[in-house]
mmCIF file of C-alpha atoms in Angstrom:
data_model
loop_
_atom_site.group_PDB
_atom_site.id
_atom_site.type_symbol
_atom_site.label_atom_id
_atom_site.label_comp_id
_atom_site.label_asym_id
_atom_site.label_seq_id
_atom_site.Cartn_x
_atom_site.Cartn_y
_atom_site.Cartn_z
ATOM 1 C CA UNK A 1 145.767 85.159 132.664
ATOM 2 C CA UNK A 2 148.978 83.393 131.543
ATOM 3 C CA UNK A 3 150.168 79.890 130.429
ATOM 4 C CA UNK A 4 152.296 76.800 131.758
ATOM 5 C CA UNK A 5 153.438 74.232 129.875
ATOM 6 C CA UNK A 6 154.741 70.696 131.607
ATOM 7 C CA UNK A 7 156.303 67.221 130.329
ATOM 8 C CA UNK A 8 157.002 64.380 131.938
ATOM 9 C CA UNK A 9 158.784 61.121 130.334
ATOM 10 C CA UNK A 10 159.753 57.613 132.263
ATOM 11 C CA UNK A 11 162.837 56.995 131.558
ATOM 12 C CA UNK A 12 162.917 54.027 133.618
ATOM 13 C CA UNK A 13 160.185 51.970 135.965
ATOM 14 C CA UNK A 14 162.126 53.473 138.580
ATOM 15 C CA UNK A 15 163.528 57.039 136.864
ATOM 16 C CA UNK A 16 160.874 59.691 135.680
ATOM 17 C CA UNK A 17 162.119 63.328 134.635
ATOM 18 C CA UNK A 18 159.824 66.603 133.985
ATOM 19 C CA UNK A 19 160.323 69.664 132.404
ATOM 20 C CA UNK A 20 158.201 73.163 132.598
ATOM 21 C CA UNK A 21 157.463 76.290 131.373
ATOM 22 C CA UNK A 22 155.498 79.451 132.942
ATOM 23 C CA UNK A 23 155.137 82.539 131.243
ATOM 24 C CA UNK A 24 155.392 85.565 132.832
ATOM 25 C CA UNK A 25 151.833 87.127 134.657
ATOM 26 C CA UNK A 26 151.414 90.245 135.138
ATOM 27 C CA UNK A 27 149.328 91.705 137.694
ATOM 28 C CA UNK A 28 146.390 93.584 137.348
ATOM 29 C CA UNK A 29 146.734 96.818 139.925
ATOM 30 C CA UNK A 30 144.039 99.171 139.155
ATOM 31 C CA UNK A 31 140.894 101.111 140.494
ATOM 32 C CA UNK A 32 142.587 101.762 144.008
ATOM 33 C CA UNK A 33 143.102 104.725 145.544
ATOM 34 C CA UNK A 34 146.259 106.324 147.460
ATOM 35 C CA UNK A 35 147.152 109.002 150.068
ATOM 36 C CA UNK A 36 149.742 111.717 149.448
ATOM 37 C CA UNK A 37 151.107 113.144 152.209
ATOM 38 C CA UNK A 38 151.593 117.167 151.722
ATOM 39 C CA UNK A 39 151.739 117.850 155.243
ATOM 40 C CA UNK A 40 154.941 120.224 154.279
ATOM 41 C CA UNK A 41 152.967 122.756 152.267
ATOM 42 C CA UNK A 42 149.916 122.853 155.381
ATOM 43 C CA UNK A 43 147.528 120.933 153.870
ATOM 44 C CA UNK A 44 147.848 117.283 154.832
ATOM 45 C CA UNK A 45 147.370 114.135 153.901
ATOM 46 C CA UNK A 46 145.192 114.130 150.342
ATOM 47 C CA UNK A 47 143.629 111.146 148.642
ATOM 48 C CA UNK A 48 144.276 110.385 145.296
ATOM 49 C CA UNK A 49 140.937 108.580 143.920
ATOM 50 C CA UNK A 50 142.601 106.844 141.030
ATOM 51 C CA UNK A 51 145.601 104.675 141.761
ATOM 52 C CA UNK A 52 147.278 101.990 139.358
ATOM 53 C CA UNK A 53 150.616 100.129 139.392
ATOM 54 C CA UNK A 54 151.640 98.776 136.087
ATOM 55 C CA UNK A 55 154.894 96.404 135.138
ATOM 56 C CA UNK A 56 154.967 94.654 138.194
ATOM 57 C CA UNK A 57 154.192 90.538 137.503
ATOM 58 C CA UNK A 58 155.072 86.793 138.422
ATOM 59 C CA UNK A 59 158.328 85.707 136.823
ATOM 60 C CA UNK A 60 158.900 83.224 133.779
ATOM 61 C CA UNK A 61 160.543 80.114 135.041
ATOM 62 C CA UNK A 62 161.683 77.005 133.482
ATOM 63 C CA UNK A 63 161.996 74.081 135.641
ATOM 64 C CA UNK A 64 163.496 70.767 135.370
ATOM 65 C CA UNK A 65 163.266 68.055 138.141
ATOM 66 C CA UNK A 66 163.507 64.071 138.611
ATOM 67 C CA UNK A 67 161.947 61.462 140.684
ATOM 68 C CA UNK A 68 163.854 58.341 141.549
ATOM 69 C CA UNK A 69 161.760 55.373 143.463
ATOM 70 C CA UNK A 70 164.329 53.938 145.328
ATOM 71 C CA UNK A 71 162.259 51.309 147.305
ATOM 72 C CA UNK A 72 158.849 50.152 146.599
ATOM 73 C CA UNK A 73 158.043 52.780 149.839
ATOM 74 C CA UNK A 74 160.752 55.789 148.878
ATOM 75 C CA UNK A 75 160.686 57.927 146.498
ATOM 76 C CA UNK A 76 162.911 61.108 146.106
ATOM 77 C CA UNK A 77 162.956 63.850 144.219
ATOM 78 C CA UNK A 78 164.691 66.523 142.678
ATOM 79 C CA UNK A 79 164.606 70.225 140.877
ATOM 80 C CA UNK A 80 165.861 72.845 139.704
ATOM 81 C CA UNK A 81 164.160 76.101 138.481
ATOM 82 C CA UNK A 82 165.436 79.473 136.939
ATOM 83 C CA UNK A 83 162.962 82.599 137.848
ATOM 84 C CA UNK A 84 163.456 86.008 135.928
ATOM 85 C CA UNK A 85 162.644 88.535 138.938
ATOM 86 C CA UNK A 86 164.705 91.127 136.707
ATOM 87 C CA UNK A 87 162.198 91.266 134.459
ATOM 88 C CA UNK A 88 159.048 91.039 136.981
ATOM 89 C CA UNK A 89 160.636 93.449 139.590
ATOM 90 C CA UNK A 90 162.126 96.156 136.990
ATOM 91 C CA UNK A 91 160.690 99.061 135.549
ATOM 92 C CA UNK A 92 157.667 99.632 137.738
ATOM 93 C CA UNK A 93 154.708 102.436 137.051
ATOM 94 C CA UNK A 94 152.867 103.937 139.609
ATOM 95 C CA UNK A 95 150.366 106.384 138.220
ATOM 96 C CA UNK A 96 148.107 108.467 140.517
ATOM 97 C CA UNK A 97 145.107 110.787 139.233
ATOM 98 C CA UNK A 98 141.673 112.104 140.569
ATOM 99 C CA UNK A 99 142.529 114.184 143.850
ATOM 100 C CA UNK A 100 139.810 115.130 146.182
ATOM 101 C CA UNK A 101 140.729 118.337 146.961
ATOM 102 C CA UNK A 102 139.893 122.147 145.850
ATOM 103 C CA UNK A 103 142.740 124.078 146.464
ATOM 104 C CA UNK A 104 141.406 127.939 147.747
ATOM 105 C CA UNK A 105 142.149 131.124 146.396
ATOM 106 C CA UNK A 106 145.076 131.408 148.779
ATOM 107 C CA UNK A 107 145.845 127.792 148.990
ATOM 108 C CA UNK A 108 148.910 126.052 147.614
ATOM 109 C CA UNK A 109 148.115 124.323 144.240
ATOM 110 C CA UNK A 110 148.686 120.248 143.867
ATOM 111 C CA UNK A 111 149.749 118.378 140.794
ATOM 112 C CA UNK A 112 146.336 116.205 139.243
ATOM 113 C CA UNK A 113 148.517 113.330 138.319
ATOM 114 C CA UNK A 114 151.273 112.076 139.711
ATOM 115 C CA UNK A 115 153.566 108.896 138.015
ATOM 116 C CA UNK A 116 156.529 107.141 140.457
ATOM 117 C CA UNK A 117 158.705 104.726 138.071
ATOM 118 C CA UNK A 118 160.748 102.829 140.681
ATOM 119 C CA UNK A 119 163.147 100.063 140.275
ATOM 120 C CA UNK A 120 162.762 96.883 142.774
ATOM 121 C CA UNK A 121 166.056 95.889 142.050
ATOM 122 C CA UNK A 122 165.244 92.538 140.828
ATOM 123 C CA UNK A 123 167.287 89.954 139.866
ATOM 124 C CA UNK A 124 167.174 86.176 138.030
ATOM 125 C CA UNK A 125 167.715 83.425 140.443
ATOM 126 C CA UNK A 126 167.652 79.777 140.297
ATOM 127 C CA UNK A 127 166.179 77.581 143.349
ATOM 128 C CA UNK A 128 166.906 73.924 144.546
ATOM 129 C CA UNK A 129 165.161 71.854 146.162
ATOM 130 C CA UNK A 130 165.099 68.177 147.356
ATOM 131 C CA UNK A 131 162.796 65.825 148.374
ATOM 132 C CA UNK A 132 161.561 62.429 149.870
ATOM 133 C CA UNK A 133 158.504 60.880 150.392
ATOM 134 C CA UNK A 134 158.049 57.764 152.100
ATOM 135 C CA UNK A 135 155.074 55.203 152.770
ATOM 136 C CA UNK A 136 154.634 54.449 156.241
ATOM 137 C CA UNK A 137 151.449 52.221 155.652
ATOM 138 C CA UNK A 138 148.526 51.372 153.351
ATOM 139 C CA UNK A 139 146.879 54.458 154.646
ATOM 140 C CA UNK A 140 149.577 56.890 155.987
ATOM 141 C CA UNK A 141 152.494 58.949 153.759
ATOM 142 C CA UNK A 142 155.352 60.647 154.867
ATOM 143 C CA UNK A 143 156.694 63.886 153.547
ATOM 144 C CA UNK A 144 160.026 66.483 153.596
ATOM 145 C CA UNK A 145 161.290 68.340 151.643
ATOM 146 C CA UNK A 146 164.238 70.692 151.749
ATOM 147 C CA UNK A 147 164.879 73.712 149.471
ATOM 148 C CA UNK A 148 167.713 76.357 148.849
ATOM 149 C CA UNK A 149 166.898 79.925 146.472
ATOM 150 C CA UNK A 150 169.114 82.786 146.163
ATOM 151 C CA UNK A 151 168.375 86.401 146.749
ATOM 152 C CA UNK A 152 165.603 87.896 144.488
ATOM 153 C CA UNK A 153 166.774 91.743 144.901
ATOM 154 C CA UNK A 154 169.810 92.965 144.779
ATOM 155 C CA UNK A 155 171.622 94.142 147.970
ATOM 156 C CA UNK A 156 171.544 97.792 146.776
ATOM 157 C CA UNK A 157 167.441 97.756 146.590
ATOM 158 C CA UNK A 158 166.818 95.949 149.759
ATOM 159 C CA UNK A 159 164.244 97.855 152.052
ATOM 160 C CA UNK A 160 161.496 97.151 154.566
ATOM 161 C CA UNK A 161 158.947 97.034 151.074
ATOM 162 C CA UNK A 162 160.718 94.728 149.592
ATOM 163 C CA UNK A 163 161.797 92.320 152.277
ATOM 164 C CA UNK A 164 162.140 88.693 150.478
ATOM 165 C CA UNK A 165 165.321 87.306 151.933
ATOM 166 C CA UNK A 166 164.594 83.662 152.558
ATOM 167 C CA UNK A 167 166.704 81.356 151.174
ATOM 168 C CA UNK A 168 166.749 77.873 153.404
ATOM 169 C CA UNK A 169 163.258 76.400 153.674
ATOM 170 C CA UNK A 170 162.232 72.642 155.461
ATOM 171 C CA UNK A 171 158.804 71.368 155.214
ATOM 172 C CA UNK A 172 157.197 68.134 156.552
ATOM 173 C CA UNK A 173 153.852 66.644 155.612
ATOM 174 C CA UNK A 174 151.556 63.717 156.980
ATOM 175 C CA UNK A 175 148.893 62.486 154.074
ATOM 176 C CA UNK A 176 146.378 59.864 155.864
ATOM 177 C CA UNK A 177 143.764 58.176 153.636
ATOM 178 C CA UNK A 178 140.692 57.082 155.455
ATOM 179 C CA UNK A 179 138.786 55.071 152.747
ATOM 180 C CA UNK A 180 139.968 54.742 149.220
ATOM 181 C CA UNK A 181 138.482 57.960 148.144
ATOM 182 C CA UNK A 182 138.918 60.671 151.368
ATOM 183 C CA UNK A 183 142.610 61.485 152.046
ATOM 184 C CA UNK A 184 143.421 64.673 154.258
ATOM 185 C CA UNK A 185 147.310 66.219 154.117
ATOM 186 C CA UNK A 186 148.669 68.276 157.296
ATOM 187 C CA UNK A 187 151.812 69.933 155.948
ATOM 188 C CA UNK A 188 154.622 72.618 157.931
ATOM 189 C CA UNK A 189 156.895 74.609 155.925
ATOM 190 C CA UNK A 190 159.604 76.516 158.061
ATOM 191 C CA UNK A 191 161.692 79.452 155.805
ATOM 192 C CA UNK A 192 164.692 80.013 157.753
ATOM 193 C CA UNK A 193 165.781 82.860 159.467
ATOM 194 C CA UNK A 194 167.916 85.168 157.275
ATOM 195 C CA UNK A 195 169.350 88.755 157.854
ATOM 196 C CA UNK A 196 171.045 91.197 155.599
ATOM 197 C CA UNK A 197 173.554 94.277 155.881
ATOM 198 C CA UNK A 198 172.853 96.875 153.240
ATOM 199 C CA UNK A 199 172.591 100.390 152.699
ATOM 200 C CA UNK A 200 169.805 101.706 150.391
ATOM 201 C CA UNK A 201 170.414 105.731 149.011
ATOM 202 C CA UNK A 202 166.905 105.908 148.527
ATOM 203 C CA UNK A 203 165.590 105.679 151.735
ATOM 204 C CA UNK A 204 166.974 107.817 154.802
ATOM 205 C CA UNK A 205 167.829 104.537 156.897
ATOM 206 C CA UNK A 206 171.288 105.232 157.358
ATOM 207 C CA UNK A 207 174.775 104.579 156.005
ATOM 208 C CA UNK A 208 174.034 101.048 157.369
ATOM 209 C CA UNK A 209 170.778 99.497 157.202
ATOM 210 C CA UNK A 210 169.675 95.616 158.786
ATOM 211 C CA UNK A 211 166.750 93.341 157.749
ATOM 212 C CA UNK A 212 165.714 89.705 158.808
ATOM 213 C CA UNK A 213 163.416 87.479 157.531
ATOM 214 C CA UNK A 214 161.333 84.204 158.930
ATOM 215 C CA UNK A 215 158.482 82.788 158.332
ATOM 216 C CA UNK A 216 156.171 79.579 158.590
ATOM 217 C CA UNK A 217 153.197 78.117 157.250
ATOM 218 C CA UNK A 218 150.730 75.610 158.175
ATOM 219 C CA UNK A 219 148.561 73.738 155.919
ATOM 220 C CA UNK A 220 145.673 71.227 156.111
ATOM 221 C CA UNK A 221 143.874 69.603 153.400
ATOM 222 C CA UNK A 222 141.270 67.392 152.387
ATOM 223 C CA UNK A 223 140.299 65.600 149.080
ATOM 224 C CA UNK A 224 138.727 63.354 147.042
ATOM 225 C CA UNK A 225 139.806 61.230 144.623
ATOM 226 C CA UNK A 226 137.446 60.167 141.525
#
């Protein structure tokens, strides 16, 4: 659970600004299991039957953005948010317990708990983003958008488990009402393709280490309006 709070004020018929809040959530990571790999002292891989990861969350962000309609059919849009990953992805707890396995008389012994406290390397960033929407028709909307975030770890912490590198993202929607109640929204969001140089001491990579990032998603939607 968390909280969000919003306002929104017309400043103008035209001019309308809005301001948020979001607390930060944390994440509930309990009752899982893991695997421990002790392949080094003969035994192999063991399962740990208790498995939690605590301190890792959703940032807090505060947001501010504004909506201009330019035209009776355009409207664009603005904002500009603040996350803080340094708190989210900071001090994070892993915390194993419950092994299934009897170790023999002979048999090399295995610690019952095991805690991990690892540092992600987060940092506050702020993201951009622009936007337009445009009516084509009575019945048929037009959508882009265009957004710009900087890097949420730093360079030092970058590794294949923490791989969030997109910065330039496009996305394009269609909205087509078919009756005054039924609308359905096709929407394609493209995140760039990024790469990154870095070289991580905690993981035997390398001196010099390379990542890239893409991604895209496609949405469809339909709804109903009271």
């Amino acid at each position: 659970m968390s909280w969000r709070i919003g306002l929104q004020y017309d400043l103008s018929n035209q001019l309308t600004v809005g301001f948020n809040y979001s607390e930060q959530t944390d994440l509930k990571l309990d009752g899982g299991n893991a695997e421990v790999n002790y392949s080094a002292l003969g035994i192999g891989k063991i399962d740990y039957q208790n498995a939690r990861i605590t301190g890792l969350s959703l940032p807090r962000e505060i947001g501010i953005g504004f909506a201009w309609q330019a035209t009776p059919k355009l409207s664009i849009g603005a904002d500009l948010n603040w996350y803080e990953w340094s708190e989210s992805l900071g001090n994070i707890r892993s915390e194993l317990a419950n092994p299934n396995y009897t170790a023999a008389e002979d048999g090399p012994p295995i610690p019952d708990q095991i805690t991990v406290i690892t540092d992600f390397g987060g940092q506050d960033n702020f993201s951009k983003s622009v936007s337009a929407d445009y009516l084509i028709d009575e019945r048929n909307q037009l959508f882009l958008g265009l957004q710009h975030t900087s890097n949420v770890i730093t360079k030092a912490a970058t590794s294949p488990l923490t791989n969030l590198l997109g910065k330039w993202h496009l996305s394009i929607g269609l909205e087509h009402q078919f009756t005054s109640n039924w609308h359905a929204t096709v929407v394609y969001a493209h995140a760039l393709q990024e790469q990154r140089d870095y070289q991580n001491t905690q993981f035997p990579l390398g001196n010099e280490s390379r990542e890239s990032y893409s991604a895209y998603n496609l949405v469809f939607e339909v709804g109903y309006r009271w």
